[in-house]
Tab-separated table of C-alpha atoms in Angstrom:
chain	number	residue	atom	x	y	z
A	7	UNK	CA	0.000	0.000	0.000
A	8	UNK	CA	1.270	3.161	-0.993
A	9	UNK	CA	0.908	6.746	0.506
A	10	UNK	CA	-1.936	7.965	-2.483
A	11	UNK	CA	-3.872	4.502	-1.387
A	12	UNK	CA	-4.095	5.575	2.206
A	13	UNK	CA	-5.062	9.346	1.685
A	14	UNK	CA	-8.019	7.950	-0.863
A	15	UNK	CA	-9.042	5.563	1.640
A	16	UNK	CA	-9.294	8.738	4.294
A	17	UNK	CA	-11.089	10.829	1.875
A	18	UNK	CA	-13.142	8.693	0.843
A	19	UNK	CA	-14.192	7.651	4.766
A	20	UNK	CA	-14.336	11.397	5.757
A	21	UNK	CA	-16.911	12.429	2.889
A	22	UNK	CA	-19.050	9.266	3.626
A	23	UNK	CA	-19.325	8.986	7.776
A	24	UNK	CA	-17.448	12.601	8.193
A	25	UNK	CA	-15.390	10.432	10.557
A	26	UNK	CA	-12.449	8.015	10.379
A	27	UNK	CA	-10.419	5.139	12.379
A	28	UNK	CA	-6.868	4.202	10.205
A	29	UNK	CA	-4.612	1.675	11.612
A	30	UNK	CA	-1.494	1.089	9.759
A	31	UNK	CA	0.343	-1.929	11.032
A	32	UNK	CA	3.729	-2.753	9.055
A	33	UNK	CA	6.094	-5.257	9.576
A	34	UNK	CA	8.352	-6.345	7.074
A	35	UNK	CA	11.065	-9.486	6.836
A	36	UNK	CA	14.190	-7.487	9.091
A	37	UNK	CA	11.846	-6.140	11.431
A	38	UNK	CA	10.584	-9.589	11.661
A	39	UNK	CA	13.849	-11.505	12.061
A	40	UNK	CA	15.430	-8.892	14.220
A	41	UNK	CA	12.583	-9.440	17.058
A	42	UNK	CA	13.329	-11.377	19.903
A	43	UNK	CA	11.776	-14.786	19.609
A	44	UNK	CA	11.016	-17.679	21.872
A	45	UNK	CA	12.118	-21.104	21.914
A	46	UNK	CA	11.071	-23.055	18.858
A	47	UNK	CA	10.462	-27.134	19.149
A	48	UNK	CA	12.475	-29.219	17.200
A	49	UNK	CA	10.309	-30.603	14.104
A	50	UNK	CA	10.476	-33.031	12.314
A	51	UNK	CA	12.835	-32.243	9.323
A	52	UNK	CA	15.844	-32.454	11.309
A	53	UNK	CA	19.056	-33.715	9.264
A	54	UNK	CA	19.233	-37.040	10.585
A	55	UNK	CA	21.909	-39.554	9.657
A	56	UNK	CA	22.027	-41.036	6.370
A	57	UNK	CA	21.540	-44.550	5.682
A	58	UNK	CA	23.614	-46.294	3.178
A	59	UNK	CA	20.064	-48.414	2.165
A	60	UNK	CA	18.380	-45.130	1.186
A	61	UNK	CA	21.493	-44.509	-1.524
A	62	UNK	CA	21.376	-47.652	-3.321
A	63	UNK	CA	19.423	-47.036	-6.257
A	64	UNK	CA	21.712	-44.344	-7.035
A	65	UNK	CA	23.807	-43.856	-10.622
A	66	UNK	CA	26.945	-43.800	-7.628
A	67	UNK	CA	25.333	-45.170	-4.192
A	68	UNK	CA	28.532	-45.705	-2.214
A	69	UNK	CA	30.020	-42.351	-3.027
A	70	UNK	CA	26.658	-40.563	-2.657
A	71	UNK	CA	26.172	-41.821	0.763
A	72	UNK	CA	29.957	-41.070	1.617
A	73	UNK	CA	29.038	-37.116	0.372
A	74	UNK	CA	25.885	-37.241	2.603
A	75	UNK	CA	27.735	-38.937	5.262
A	76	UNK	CA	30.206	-35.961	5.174
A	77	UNK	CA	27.430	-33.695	4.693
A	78	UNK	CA	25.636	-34.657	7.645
A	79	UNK	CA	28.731	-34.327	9.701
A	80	UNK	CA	29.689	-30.808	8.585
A	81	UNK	CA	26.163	-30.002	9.680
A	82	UNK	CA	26.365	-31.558	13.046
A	83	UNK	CA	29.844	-29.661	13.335
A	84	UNK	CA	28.431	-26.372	12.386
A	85	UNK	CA	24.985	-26.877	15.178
A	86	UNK	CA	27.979	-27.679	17.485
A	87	UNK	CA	30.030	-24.422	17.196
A	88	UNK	CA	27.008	-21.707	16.327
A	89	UNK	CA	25.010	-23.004	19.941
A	90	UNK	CA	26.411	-25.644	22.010
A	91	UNK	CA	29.856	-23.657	22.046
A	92	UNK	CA	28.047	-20.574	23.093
A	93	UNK	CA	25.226	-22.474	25.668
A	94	UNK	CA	29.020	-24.018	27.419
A	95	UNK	CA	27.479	-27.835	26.624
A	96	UNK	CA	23.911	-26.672	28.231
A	97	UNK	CA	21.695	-28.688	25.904
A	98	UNK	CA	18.490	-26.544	27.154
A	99	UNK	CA	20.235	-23.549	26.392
A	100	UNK	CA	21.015	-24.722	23.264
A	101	UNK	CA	18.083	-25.459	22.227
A	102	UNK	CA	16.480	-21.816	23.119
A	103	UNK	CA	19.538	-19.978	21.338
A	104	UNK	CA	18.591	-22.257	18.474
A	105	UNK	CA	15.053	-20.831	18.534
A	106	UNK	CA	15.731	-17.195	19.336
A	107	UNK	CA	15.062	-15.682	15.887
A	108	UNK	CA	17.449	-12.955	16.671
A	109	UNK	CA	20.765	-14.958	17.279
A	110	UNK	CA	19.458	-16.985	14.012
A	111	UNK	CA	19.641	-13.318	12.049
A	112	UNK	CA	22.208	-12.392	13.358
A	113	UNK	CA	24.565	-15.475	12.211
A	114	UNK	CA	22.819	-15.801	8.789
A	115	UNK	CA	23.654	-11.737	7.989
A	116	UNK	CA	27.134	-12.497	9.168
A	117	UNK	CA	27.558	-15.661	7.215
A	118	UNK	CA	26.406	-13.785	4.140
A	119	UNK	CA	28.666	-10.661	4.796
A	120	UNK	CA	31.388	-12.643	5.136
A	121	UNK	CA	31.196	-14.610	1.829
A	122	UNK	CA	30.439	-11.576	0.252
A	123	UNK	CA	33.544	-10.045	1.859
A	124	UNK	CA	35.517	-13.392	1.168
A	125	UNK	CA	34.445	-13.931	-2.475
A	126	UNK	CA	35.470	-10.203	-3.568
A	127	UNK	CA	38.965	-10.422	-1.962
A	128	UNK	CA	39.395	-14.115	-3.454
A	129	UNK	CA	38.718	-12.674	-6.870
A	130	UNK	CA	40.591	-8.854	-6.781
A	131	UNK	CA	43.528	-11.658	-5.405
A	132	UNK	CA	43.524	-13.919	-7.868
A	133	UNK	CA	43.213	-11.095	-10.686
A	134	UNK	CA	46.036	-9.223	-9.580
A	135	UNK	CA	48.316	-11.857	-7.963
A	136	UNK	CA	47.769	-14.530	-10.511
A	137	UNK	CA	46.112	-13.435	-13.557
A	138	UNK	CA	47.552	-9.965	-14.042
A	139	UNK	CA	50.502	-11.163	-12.438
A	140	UNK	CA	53.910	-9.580	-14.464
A	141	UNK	CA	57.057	-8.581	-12.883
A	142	UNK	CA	60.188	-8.075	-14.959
A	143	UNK	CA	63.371	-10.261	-14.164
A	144	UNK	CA	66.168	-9.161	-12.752
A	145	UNK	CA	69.794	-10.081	-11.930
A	146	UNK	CA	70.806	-9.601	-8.338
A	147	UNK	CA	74.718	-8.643	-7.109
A	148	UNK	CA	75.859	-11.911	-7.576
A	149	UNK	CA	74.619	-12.901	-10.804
A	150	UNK	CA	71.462	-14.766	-10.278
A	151	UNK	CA	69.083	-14.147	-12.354
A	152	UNK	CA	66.029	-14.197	-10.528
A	153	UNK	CA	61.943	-14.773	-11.689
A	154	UNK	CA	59.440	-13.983	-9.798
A	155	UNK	CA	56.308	-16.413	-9.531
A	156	UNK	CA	52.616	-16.047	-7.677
A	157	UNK	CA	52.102	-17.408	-4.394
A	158	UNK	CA	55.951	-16.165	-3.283
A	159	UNK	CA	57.761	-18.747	-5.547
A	160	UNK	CA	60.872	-17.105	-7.148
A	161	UNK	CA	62.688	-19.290	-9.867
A	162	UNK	CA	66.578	-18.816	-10.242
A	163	UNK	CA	69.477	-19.302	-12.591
A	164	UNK	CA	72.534	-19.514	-11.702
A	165	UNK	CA	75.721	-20.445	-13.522
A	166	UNK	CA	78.927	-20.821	-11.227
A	167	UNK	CA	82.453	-21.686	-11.832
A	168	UNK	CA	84.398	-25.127	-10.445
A	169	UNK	CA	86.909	-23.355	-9.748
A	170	UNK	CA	85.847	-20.776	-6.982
A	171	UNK	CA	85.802	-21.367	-3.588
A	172	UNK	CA	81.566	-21.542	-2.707
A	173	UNK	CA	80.217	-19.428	-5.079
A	174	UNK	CA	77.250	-17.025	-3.411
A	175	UNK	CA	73.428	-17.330	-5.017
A	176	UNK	CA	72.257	-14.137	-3.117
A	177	UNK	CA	69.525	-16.130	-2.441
A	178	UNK	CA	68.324	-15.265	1.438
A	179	UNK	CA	66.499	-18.046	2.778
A	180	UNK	CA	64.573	-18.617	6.129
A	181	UNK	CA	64.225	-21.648	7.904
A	182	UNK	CA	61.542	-24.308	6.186
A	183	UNK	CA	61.784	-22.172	3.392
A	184	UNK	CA	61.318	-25.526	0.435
A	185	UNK	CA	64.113	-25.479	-2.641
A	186	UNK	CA	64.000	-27.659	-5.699
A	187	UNK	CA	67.337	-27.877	-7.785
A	188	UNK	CA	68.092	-29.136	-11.329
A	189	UNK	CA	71.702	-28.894	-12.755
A	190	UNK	CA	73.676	-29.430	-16.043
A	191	UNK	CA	76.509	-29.052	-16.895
A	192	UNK	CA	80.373	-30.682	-16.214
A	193	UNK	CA	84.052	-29.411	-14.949
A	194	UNK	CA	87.583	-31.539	-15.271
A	195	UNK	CA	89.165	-31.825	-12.224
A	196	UNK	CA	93.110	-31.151	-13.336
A	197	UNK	CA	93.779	-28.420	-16.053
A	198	UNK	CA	96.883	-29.264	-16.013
A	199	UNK	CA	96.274	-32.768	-16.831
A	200	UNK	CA	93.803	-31.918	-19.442
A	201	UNK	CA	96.503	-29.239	-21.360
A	202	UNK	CA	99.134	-32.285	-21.274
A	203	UNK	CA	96.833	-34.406	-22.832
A	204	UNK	CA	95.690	-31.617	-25.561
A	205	UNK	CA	99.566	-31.241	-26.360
A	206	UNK	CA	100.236	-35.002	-27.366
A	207	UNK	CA	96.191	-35.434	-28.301
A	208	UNK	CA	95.426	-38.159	-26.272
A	209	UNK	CA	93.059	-38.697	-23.819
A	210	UNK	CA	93.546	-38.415	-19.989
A	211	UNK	CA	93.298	-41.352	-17.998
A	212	UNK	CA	93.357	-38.691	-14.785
A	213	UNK	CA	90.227	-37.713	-12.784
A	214	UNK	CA	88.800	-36.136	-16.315
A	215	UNK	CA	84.848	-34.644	-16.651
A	216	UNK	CA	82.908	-34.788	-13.767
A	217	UNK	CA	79.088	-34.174	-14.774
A	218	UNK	CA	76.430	-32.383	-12.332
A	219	UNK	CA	74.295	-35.903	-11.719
A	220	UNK	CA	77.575	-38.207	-12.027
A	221	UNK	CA	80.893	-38.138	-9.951
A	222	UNK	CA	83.391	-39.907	-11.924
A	223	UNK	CA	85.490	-42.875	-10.146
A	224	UNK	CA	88.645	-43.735	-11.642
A	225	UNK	CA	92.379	-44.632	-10.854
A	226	UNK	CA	92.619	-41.407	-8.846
A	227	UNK	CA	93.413	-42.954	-4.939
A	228	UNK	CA	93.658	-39.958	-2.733
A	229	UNK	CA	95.664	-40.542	0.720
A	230	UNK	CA	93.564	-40.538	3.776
A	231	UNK	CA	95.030	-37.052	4.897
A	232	UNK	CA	93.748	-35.540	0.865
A	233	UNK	CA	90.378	-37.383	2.157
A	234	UNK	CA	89.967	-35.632	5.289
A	235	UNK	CA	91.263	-32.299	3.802
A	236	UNK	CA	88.396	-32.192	1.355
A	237	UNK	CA	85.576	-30.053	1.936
A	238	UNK	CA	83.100	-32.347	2.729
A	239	UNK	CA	85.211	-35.497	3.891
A	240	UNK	CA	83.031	-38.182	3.901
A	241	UNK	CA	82.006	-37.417	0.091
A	242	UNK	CA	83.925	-38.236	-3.390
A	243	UNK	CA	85.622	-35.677	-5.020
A	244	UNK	CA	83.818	-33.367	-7.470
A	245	UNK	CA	80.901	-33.659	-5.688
A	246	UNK	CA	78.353	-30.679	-6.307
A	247	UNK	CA	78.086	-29.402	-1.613
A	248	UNK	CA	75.582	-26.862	-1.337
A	249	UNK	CA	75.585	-24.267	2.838
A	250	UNK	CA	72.947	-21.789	3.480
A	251	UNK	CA	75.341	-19.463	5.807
A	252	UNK	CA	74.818	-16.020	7.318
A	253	UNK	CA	76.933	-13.048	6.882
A	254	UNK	CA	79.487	-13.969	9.071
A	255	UNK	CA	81.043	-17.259	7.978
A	256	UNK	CA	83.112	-19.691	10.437
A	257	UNK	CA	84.834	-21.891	7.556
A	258	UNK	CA	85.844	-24.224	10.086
A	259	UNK	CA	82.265	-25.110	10.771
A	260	UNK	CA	81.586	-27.859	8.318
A	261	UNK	CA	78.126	-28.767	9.429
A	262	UNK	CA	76.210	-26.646	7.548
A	263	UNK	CA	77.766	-28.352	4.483
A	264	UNK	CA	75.579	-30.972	2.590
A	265	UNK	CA	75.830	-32.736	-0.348
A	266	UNK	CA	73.505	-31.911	-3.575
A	267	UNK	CA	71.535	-35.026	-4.212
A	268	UNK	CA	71.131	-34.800	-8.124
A	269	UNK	CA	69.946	-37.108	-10.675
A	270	UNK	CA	68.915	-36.668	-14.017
A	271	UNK	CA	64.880	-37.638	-13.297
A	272	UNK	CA	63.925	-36.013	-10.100
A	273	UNK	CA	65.438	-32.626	-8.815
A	274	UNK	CA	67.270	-32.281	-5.830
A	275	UNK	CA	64.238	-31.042	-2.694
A	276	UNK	CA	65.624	-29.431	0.116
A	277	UNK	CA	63.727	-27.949	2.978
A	278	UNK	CA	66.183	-25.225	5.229
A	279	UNK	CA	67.143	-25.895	8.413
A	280	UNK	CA	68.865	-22.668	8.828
A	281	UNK	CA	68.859	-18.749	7.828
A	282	UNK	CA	70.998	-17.382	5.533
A	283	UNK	CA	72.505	-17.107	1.867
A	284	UNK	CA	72.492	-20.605	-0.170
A	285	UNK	CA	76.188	-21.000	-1.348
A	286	UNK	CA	77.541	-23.899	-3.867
A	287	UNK	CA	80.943	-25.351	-4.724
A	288	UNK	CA	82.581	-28.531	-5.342
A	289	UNK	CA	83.691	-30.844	-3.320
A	290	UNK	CA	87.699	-30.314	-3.437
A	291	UNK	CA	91.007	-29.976	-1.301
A	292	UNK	CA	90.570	-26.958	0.799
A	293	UNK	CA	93.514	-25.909	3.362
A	294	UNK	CA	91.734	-25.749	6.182
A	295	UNK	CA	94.148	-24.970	9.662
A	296	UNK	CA	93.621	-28.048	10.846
A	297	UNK	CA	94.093	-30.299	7.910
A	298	UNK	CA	97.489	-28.152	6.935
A	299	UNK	CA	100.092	-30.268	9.086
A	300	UNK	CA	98.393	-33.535	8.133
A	301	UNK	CA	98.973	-32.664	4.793
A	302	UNK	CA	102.484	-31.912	5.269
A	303	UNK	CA	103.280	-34.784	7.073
A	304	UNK	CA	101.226	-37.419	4.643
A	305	UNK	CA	103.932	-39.892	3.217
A	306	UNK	CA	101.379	-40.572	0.656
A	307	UNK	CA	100.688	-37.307	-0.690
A	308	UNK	CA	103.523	-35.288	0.403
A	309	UNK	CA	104.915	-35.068	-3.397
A	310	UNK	CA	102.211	-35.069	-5.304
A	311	UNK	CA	101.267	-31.595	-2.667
A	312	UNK	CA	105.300	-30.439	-3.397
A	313	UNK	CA	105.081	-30.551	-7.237
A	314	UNK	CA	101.286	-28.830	-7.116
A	315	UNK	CA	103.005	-25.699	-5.186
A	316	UNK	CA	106.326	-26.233	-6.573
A	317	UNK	CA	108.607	-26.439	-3.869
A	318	UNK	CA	112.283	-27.375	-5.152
A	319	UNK	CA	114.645	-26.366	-1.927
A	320	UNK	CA	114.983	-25.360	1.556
A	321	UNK	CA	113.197	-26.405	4.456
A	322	UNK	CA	110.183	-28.113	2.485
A	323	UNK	CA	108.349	-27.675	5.079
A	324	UNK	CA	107.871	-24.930	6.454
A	325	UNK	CA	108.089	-23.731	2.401
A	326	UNK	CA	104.998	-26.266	2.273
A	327	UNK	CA	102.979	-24.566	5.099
A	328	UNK	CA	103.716	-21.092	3.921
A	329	UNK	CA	102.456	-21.866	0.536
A	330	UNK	CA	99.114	-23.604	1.700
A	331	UNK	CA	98.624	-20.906	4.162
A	332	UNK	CA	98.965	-18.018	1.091
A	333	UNK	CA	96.856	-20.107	-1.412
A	334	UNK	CA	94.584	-21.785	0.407
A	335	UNK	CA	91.874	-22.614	-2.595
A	336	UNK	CA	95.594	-23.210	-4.869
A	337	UNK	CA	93.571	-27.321	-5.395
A	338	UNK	CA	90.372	-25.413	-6.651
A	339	UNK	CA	92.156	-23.347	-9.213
A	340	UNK	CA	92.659	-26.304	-11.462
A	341	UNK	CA	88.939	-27.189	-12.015
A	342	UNK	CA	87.570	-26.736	-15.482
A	343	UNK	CA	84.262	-26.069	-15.841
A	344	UNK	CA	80.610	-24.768	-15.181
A	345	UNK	CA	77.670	-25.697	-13.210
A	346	UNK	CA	74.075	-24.684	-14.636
A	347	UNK	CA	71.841	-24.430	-11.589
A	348	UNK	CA	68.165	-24.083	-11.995
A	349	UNK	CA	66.778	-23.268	-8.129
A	350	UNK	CA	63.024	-22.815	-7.286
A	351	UNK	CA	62.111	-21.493	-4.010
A	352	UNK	CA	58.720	-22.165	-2.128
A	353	UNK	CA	58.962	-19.498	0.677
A	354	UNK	CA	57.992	-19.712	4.001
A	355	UNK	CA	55.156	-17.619	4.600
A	356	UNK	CA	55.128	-17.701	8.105
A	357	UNK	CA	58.869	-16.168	8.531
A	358	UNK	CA	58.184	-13.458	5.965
A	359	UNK	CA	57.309	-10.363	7.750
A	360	UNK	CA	56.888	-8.566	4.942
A	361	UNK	CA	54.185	-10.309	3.584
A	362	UNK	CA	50.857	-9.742	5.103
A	363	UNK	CA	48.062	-12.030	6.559
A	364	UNK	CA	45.552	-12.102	3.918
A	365	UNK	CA	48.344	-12.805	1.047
A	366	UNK	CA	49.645	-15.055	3.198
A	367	UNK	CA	46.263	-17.150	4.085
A	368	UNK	CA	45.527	-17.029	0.167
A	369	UNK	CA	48.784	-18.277	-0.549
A	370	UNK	CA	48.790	-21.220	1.330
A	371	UNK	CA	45.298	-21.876	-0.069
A	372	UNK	CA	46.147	-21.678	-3.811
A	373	UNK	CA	49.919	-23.273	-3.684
A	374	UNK	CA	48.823	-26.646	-3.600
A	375	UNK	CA	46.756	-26.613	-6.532
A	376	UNK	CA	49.334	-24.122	-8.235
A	377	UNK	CA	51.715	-26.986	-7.518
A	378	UNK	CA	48.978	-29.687	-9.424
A	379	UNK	CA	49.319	-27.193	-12.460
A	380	UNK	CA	52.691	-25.701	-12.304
A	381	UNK	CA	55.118	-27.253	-10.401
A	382	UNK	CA	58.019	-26.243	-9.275
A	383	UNK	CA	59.700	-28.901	-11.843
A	384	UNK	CA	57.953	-29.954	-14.650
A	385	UNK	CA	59.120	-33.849	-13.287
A	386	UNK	CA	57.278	-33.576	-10.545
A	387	UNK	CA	53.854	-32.992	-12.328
A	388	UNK	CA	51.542	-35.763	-10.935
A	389	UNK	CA	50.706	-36.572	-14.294
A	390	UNK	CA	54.635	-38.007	-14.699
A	391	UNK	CA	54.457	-39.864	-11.148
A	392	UNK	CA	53.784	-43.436	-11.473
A	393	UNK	CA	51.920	-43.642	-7.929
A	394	UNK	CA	49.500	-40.855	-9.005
A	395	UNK	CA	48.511	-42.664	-11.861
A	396	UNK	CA	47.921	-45.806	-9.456
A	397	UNK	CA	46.117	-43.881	-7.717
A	398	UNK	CA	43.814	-42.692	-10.459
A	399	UNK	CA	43.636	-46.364	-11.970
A	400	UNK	CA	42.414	-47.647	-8.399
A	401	UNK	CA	39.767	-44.829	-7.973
A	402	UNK	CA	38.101	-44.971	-11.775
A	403	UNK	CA	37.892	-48.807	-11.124
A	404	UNK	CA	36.471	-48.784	-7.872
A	405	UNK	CA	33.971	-45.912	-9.459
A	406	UNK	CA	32.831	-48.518	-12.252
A	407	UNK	CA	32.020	-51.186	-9.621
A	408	UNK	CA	30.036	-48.526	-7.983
A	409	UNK	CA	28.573	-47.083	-11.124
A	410	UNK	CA	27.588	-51.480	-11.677
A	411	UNK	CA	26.217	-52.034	-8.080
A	412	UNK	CA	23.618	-49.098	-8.513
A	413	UNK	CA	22.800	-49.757	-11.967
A	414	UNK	CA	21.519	-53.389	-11.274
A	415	UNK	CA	19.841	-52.003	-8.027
A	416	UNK	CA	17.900	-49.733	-9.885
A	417	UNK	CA	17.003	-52.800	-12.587
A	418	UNK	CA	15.899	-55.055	-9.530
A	419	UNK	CA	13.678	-51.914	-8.182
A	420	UNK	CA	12.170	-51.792	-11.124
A	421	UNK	CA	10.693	-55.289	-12.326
């Protein structure tokens, strides 16, 4: 009823009886929720447990009374929290906050706000943090060419030389921050060896190529003091070693040192243990103060150590120590080569404290299926694991048995 209706219905009461009586009573759906209410009685449509008997004239009956199962459960859970949490366990109280109309309102306009409120930030997120996504690369200080990816995944390339002393990334990790690694690429072991060989052209029968997923075994015996000087000592030589280390580096501490498990079908996963900035080299004679008079004293190595640093008189020595101590990385110098490192990093959002709560609750949402789409190495797809497809196999088969078992239950229900 509009406002011309009512002023009709007065003038049309005033020029018949000269008198009138209106009553306007209005009450629409808000006013109505918004009143208090009293307790309502449970009726009869409550969401009772489903039986698997009621589901088996279904297309799917086992996996339609598994959804209703887990339906029914969800609803139970959500009764529990909106008024058995609030009543403290008080089943009577419970059951009157469950027929106040009020409290009812009151969660139903939240529950709508919120997905509102949730469904617009899921969508301006996934616009501009996934679709419209587009950052340029860059290089950082060290050489690292760096890609940025949603969901804080960065992608890396890095090329470093055999022949340095752990090469730097500039990659700052955080503890159970996730890194997967792929490498190609190869280094020889003894330039000097490899030029004598080019001068008569004939092939080296010393330590030779070493290849990023294969360490190369050979005639090459090292003495046990050359074994214990290496960087890592309990791993071959030309090993790919891999720290994360913080600014300040104790090189005497060898157990942030690990080796790079590589092979040429799965990359290399590492989860950090530690802060800092992920460093790589090879796994080589380093002279390290406490290996030094070991080395000089090692009947087995002593002269293949004297012709490396060339020392032809004197006290051999002290000559010997004095040259180790002024080239310490002298056994690196004579590798060959270069490593191709490709390094994804899955960040840990819950050490970034630059990253704030929302991105970070959407981020952990979206990774794993980002990770079913693009993972961080195209090996690691689900599609190319042979367990997934297992997996798959077991579940369409035990769907067709399903799909069977309801079919001929709806053929028996019908004769």
């Amino acid at each position: 009823m509009d406002y011309n209706s009512i002023l009709r219905t007065i003038a049309s009461s005033l020029a018949s009886n000269g008198h009138t009586h209106l009553r306007i009573v209005e009450q629409n759906l808000v006013g109505h929720l918004a009143a208090s209410g009293v307790e309502k009685p449970r009726g009869e449509g409550d969401y009772t447990r489903p039986r698997l008997k009621d589901y088996r004239c279904s297309v799917f009956p086992f996996l339609s009374y598994i959804f209703a199962l887990a339906g029914w459960a969800l609803y139970n859970v959500w009764i529990f929290l909106l008024y058995y949490v609030p009543a403290l366990g008080n089943k009577t109280r419970a059951r009157r906050l469950a027929g106040n109309i009020r409290y009812n309102f009151i969660v139903v306009t939240t529950a709508v706000v919120m997905f509102i409120v949730m469904t617009v930030l899921t969508l301006s997120y996934f616009i501009s943090d996934v679709v419209l996504f587009s950052r340029p690369a860059y290089s950082n200080a060290h050489g690292t060419l760096v890609i940025e990816q949603p969901f804080h995944r960065n992608y890396h390339m890095f090329l470093f030389n055999t022949a340095l002393y752990w090469n730097s990334t500039g990659i700052e990790i955080s503890p159970g921050d996730r890194i997967h690694i792929t490498g190609s690429g190869s280094f020889f072991s003894d330039i000097s060896e490899q030029s004598r060989a080019a001068l008569v052209n004939e092939k080296s029968d010393s330590l030779g190529f070493v290849t990023a997923n294969d360490v190369k075994t050979d005639r090459f015996s090292p003495s046990k003091a050359m074994k214990e000087a290496r960087v890592l000592p309990d791993t071959t030589f030309g090993a790919l070693l891999y720290r994360i280390v913080p600014d300040i580096i104790d090189e005497n501490d060898s157990t942030a040192i690990r080796k790079l498990e590589l092979s040429t079908g799965r990359p290399a996963v590492i989860t950090a243990d530690r802060a800092g900035v992920l460093q790589f080299c090879v796994n080589d004679i380093y002279f390290h103060d406490r290996n030094i008079e070991s080395l000089i004293h090692d009947a087995q190595g002593r002269g293949k150590l004297v012709k490396k640093l060339k020392v032809e008189s004197g006290n051999i020595d002290d000559s010997l120590r004095i040259k180790m101590e002024a080239n310490r990385r002298l056994w690196f110098d004579d590798n060959n080569g270069e490593i191709l490192l490709n390094i994804t990093v899955d960040y840990n959002l819950d050490r970034r404290r630059d990253v704030g709560s929302l991105d970070k609750f959407y981020a952990k949402v979206f990774r794993p299926v980002n990770n079913i789409v693009n993972p961080p190495v195209r090996e690691m797809s689900i599609f190319s694991n042979p367990g997934s497809w297992i997996f798959i196999s077991i579940f369409m088969i035990a769907g067709l048995i399903d799909f069977t078992i309801g079919y001929r239950n709806r053929r028996r229900h019908t004769r």
